[in-house]
Coordinates of N, CA, C and O in Angstrom, one line a residue:
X1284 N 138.4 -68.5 23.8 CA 138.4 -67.1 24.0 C 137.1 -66.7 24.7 O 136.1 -67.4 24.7
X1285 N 137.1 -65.6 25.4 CA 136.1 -64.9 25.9 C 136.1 -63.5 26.1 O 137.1 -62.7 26.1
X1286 N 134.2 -63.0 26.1 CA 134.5 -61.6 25.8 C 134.4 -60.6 27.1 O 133.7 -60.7 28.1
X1287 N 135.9 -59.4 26.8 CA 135.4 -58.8 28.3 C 134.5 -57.4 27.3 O 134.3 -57.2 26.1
X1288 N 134.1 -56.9 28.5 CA 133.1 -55.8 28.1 C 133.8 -54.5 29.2 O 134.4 -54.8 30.2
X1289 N 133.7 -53.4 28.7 CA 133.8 -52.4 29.7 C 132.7 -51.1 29.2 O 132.8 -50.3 28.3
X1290 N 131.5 -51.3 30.6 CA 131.4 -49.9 30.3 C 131.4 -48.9 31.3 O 131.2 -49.2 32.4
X1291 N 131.9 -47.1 30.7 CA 131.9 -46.5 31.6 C 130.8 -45.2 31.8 O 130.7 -44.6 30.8
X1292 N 130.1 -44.8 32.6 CA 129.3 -43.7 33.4 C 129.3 -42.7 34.2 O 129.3 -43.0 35.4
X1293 N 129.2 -41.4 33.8 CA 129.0 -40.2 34.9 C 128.1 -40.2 35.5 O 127.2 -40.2 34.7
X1294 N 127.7 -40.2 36.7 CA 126.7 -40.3 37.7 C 126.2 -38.7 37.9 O 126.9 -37.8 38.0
X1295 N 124.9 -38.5 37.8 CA 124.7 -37.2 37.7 C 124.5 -36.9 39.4 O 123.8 -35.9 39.7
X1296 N 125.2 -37.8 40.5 CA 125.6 -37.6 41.7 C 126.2 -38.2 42.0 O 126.5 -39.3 41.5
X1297 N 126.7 -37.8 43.2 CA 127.6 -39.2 44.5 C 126.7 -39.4 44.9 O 125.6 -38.9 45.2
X1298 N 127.5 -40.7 45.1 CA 126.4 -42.1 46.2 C 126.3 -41.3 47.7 O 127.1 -40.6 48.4
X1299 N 125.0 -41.6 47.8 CA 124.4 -40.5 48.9 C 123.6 -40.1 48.9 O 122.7 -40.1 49.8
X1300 N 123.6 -39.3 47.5 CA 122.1 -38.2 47.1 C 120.9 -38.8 46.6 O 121.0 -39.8 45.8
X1301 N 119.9 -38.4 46.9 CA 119.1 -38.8 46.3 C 119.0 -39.0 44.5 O 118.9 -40.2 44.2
X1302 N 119.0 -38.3 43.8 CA 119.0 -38.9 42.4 C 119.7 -39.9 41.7 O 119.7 -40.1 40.5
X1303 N 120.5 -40.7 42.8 CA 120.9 -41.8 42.4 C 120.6 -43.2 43.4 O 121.1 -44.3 43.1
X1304 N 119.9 -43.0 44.5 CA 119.6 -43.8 45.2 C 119.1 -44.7 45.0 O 119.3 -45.6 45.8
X1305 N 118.5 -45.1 43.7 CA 117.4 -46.2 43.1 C 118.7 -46.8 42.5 O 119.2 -47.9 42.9
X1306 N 119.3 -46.2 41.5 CA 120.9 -47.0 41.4 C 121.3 -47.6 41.9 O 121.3 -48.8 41.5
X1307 N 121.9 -47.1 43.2 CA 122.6 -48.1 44.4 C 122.1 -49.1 45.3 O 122.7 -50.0 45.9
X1308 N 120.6 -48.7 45.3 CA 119.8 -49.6 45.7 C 119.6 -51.1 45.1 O 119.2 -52.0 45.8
X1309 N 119.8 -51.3 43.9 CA 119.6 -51.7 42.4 C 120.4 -52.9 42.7 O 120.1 -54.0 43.1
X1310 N 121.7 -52.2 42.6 CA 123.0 -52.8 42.1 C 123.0 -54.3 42.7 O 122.7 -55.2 42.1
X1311 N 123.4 -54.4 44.1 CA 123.6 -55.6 44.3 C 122.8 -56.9 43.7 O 123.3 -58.0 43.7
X1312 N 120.7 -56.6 43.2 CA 120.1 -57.0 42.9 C 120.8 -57.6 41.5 O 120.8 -58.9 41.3
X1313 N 121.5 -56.7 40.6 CA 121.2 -56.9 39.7 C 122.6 -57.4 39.1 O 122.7 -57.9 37.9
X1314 N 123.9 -57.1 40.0 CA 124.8 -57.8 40.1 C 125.0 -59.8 40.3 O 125.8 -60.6 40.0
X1315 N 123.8 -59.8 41.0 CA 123.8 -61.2 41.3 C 122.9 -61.7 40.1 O 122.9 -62.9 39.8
X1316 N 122.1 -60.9 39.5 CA 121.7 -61.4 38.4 C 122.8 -61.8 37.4 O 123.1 -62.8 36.8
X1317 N 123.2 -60.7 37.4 CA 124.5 -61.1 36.1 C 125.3 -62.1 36.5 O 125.4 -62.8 35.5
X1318 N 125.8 -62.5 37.2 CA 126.3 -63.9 38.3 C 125.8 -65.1 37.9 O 126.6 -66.0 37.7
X1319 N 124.3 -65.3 37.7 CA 123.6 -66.0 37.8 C 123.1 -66.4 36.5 O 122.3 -67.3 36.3
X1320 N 123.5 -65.6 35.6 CA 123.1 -65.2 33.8 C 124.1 -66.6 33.4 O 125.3 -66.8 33.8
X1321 N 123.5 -67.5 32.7 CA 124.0 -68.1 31.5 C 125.3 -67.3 30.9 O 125.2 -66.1 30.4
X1322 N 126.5 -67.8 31.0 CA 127.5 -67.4 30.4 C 128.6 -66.1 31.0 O 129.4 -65.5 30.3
X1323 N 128.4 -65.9 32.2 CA 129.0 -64.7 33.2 C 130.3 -65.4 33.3 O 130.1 -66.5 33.7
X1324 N 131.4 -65.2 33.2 CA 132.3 -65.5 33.9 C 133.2 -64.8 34.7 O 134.3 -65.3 34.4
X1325 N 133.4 -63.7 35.6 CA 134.1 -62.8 36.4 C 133.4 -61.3 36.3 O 132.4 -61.3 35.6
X1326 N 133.5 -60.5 36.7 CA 133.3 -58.7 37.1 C 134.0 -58.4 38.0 O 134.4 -59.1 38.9
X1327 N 134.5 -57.2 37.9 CA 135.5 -56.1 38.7 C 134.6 -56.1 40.1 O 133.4 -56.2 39.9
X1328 N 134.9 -56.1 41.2 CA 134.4 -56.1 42.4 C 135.4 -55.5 43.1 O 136.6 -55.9 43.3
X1329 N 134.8 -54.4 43.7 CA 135.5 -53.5 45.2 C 135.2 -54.3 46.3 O 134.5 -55.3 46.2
X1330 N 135.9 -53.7 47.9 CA 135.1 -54.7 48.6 C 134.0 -54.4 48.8 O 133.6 -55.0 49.9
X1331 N 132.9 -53.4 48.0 CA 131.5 -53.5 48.6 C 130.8 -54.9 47.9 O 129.8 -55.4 48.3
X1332 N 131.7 -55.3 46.8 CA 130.6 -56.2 45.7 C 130.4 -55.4 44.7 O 129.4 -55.7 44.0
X1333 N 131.3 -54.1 44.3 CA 130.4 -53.8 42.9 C 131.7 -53.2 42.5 O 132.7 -53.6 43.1
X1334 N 132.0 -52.1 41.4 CA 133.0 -51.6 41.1 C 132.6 -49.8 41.5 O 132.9 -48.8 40.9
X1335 N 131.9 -50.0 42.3 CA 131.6 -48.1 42.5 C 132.7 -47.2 43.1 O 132.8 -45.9 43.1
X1336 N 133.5 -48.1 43.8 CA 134.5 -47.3 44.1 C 136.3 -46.7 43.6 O 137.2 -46.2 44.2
X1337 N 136.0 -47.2 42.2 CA 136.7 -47.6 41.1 C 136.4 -45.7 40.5 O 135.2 -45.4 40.1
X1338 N 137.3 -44.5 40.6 CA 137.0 -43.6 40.0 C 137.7 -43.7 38.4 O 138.6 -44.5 38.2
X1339 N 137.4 -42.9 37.6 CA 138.0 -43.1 36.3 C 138.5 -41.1 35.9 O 138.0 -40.0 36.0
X1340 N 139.4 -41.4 35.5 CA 139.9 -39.6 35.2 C 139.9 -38.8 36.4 O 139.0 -37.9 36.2
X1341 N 140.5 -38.6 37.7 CA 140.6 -38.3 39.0 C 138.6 -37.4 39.2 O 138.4 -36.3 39.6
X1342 N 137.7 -38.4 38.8 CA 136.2 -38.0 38.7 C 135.4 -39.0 39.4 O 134.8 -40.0 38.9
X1343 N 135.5 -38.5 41.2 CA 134.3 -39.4 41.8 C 133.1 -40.2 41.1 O 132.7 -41.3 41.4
X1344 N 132.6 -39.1 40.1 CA 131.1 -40.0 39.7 C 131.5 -40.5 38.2 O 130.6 -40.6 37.4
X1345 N 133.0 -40.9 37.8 CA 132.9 -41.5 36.7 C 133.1 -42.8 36.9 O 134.3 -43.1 36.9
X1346 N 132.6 -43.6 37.0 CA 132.5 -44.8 37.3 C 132.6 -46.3 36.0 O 132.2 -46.2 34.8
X1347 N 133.2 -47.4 36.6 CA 133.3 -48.3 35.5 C 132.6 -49.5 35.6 O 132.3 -49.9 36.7
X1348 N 132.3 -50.2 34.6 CA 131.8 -51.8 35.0 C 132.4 -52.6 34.1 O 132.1 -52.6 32.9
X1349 N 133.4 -53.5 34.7 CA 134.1 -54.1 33.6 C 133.9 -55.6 34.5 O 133.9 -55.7 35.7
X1350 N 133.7 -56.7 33.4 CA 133.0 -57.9 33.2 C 133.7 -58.9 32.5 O 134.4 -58.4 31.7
X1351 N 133.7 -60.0 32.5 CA 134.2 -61.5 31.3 C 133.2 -62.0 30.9 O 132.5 -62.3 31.9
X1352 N 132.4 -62.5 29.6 CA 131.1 -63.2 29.8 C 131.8 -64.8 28.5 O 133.0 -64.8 28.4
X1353 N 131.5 -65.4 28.2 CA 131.8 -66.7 27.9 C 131.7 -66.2 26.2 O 132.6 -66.5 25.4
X1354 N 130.8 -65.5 26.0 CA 130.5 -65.1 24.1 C 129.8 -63.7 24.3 O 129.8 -63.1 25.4
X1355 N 129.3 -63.3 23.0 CA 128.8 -62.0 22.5 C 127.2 -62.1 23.0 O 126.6 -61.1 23.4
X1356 N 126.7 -63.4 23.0 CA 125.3 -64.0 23.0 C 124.9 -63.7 24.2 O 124.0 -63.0 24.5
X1357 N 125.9 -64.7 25.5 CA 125.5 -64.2 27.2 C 125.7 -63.1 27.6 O 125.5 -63.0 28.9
X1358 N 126.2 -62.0 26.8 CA 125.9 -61.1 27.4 C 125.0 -60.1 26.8 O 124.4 -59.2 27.4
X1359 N 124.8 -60.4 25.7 CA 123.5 -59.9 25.3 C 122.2 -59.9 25.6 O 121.4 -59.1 25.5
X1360 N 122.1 -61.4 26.0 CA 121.0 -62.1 26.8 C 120.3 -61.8 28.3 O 119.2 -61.7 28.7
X1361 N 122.2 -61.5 29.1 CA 122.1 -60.7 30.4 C 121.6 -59.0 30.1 O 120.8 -58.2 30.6
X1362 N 122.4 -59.0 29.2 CA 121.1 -57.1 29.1 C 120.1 -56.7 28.8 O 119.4 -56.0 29.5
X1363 N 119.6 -57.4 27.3 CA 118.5 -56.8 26.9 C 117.5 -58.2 27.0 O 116.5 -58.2 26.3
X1364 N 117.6 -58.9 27.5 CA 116.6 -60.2 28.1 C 116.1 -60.4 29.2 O 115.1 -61.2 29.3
X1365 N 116.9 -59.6 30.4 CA 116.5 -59.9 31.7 C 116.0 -58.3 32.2 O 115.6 -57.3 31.6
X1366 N 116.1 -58.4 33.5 CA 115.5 -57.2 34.6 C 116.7 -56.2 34.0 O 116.6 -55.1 33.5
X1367 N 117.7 -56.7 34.2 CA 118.4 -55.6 33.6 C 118.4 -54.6 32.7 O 119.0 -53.5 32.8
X1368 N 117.7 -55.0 31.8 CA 116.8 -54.0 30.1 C 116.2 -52.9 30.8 O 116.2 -51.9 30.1
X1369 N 115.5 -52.8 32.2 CA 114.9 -51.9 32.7 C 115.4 -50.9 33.6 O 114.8 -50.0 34.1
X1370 N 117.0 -51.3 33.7 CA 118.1 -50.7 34.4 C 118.8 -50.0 33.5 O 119.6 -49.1 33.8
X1371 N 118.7 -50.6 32.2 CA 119.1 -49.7 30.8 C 118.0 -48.6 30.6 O 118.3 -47.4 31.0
X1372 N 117.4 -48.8 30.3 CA 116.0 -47.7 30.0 C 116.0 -46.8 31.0 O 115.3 -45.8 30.6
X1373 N 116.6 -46.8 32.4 CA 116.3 -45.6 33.0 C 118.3 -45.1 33.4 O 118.6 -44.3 34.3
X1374 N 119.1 -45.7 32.6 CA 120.2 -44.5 32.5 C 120.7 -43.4 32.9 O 121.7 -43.0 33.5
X1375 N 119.3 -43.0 32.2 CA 119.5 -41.2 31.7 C 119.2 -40.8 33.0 O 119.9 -39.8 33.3
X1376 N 118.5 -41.2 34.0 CA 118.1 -40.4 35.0 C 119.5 -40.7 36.1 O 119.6 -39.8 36.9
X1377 N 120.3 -41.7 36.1 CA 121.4 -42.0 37.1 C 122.7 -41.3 36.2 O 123.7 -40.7 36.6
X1378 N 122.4 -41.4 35.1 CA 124.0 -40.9 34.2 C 124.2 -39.7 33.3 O 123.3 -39.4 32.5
X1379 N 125.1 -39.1 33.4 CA 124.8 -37.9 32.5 C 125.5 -38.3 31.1 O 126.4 -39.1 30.9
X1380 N 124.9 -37.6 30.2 CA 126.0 -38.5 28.7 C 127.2 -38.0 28.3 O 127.4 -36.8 28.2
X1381 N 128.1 -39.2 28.1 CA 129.1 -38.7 28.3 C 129.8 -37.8 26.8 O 130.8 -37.0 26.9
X1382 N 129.0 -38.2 25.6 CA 129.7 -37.2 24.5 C 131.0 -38.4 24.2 O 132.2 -38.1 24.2
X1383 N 130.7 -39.4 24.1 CA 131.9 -39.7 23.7 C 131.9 -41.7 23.6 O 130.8 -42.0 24.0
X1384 N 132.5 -42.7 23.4 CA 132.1 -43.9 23.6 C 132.2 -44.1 25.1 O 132.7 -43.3 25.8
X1385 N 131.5 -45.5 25.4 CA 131.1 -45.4 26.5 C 131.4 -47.1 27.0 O 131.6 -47.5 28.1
X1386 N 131.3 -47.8 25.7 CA 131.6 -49.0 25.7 C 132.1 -49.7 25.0 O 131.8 -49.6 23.8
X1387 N 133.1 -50.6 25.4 CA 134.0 -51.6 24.1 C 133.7 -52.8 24.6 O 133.1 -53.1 25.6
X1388 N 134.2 -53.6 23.6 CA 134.0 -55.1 23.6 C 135.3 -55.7 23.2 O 135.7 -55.1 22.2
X1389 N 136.1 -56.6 23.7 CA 137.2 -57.4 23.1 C 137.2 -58.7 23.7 O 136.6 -59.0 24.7
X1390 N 138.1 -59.6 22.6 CA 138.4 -61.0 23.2 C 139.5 -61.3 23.9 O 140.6 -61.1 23.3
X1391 N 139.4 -61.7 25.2 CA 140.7 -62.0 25.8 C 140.9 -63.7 26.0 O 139.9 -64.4 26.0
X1392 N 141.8 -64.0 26.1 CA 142.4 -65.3 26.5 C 141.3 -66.3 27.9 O 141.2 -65.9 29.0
X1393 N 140.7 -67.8 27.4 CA 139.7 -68.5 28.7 C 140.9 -67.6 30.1 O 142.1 -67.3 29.9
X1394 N 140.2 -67.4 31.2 CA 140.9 -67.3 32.4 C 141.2 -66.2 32.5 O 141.0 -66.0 33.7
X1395 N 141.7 -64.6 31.6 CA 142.6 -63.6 31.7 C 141.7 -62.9 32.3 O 140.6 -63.1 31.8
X1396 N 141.8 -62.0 33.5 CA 141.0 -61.0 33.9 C 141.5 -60.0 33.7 O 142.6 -59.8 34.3
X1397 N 141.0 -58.8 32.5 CA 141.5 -58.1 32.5 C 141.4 -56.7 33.7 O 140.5 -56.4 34.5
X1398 N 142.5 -56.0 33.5 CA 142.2 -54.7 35.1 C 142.2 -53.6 34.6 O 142.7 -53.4 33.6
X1399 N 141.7 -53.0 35.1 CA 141.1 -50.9 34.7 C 141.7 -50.8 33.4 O 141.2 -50.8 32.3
X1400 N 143.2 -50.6 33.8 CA 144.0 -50.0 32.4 C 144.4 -51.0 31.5 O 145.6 -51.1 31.5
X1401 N 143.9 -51.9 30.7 CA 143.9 -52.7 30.0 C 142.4 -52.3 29.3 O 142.1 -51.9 28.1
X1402 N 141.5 -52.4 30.4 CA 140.1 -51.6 29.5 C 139.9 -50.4 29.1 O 139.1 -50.0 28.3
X1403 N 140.7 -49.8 29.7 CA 140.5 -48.3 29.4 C 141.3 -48.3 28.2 O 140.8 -47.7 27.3
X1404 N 142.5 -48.9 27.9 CA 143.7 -49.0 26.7 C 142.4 -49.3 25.6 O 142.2 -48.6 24.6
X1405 N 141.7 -50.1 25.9 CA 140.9 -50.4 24.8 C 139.6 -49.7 24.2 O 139.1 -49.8 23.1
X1406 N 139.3 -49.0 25.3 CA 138.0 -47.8 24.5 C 138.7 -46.7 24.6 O 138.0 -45.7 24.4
X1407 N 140.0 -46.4 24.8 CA 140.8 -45.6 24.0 C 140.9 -45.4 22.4 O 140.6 -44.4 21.7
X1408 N 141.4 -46.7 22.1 CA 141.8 -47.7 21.1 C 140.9 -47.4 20.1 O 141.2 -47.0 19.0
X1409 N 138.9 -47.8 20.6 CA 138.1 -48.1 20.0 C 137.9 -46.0 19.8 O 137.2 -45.4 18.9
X1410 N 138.7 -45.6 20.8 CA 137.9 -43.9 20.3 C 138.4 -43.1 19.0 O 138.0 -42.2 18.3
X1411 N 140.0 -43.9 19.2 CA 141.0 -43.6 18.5 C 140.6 -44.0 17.1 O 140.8 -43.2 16.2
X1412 N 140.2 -45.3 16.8 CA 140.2 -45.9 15.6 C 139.4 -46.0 15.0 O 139.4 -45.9 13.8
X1413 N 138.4 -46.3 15.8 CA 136.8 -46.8 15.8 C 136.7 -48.6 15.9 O 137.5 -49.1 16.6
X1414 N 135.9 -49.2 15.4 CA 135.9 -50.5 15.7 C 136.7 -51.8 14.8 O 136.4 -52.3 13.7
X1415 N 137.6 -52.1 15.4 CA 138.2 -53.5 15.0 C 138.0 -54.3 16.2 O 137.6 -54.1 17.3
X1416 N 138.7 -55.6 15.5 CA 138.5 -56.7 16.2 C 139.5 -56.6 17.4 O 139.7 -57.7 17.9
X1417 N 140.0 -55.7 17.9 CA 140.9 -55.7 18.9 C 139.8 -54.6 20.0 O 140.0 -54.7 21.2
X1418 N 139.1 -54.0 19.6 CA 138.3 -53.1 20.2 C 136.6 -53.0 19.2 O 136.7 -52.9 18.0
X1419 N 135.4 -53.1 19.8 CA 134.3 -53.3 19.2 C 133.4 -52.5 20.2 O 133.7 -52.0 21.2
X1420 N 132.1 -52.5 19.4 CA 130.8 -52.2 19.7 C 129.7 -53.7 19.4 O 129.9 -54.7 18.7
X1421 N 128.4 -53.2 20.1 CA 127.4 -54.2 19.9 C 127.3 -53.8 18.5 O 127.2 -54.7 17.6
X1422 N 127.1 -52.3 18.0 CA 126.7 -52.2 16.9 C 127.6 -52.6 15.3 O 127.4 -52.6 14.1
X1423 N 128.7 -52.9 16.1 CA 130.1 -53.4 14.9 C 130.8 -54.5 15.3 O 132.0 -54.6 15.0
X1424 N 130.3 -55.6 16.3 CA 130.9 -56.2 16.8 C 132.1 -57.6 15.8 O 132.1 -57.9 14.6
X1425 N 132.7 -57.9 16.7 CA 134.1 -59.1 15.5 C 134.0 -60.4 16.4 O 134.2 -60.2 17.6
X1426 N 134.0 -61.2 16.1 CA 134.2 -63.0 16.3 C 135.3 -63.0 17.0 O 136.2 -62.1 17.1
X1427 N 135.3 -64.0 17.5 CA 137.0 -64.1 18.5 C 137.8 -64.3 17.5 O 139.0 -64.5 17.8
X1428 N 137.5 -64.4 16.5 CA 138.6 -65.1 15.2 C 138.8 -63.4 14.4 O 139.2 -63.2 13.3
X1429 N 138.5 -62.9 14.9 CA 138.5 -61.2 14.2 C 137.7 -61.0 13.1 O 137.8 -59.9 12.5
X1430 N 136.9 -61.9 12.7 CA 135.7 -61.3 11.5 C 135.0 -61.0 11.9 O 134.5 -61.7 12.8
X1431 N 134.1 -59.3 11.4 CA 133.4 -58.4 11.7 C 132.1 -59.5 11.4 O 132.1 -60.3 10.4
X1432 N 131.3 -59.5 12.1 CA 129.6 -60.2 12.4 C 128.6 -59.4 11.5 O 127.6 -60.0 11.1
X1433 N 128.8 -57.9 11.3 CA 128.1 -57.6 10.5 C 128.6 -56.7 9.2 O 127.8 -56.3 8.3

C-alpha cells in the first residue's frame, strides 16, 4: 500500500499578479524537491510540471496538489523537514483560508494513481464523516491496515 495525499488552496490571486509571484516562482524548485524526497512516488502534473492548471469548483484560483508518497513518514519528512516547511509557513500570504478541510490522506493500492475525482470523493468523505481509515488527517491519521495511529 501507499499513501496518496490531496491538498486543496484558494489563491488570494491568479498566476500573474504579484501577490502570488514568489509562489509560482517557488514551485518548480520545490516540486523537484519532492521528486527527489525519500519516499515520493508520483504527483498530478499539467503540462507545465505542476498541477496549477487543474481548477477545482468552476474557481480559477482553487487549486489542487494531489501526490503518492511510499508511507505516512515520507511525506512528513518532505514537509516539515525540508525547504518546503518554509513554503508552509508562508501560506497565508499565497492562500486565503478556506473554512473548511483542506487536506485528506488515504491508502491506495502499490502503482494506483489516483485522479481529481477520486480525491476529491475523499475530502468529501473526510468532510462528511470526519476521519476514518478510508479518509484521514495528519492529526488522526490510520495505518494501511486501518488502525487509527493515535
Amino acid at each position: 500500500m501507499q499513501l496518496a495525499q490531496l491538498n486543496i488552496g484558494r489563491l488570494v490571486a491568479l498566476r500573474g499578479y504579484p501577490q502570488v509571484a514568489e509562489f509560482f516562482d517557488a514551485l518548480d524548485r520545490i516540486n523537484a524537491l519532492a521528486e527527489a524526497s525519500d519516499g515520493f512516488v508520483w504527483r498530478l502534473q499539467d503540462d507545465e510540471g505542476n498541477a496549477t492548471s487543474f481548477h477545482l469548483e468552476r474557481d480559477r484560483r482553487l487549486i489542487p496538489n494531489l501526490s503518492v508518497w511510499r508511507d505516512l513518514e515520507s511525506l512528513q519528512d518532505f514537509m516539515y523537514r525540508t525547504d518546503h516547511v518554509d513554503f508552509l509557513r508562508r501560506r497565508r500570504e499565497w492562500f486565503e483560508p478556506l473554512g473548511r478541510e483542506h487536506l485528506v490522506l488515504w491508502w491506495v493500492e502499490d502503482g494506483h494513481r489516483p485522479d481529481l475525482d477520486e480525491a476529491l470523493e475523499r475530502l468529501a468523505q473526510l468532510e462528511a464523516e470526519g476521519p476514518s481509515p478510508a479518509a484521514f488527517t495528519f492529526r488522526a491519521p490510520h495505518g494501511a491496515d486501518g488502525v487509527a495511529l493515535r
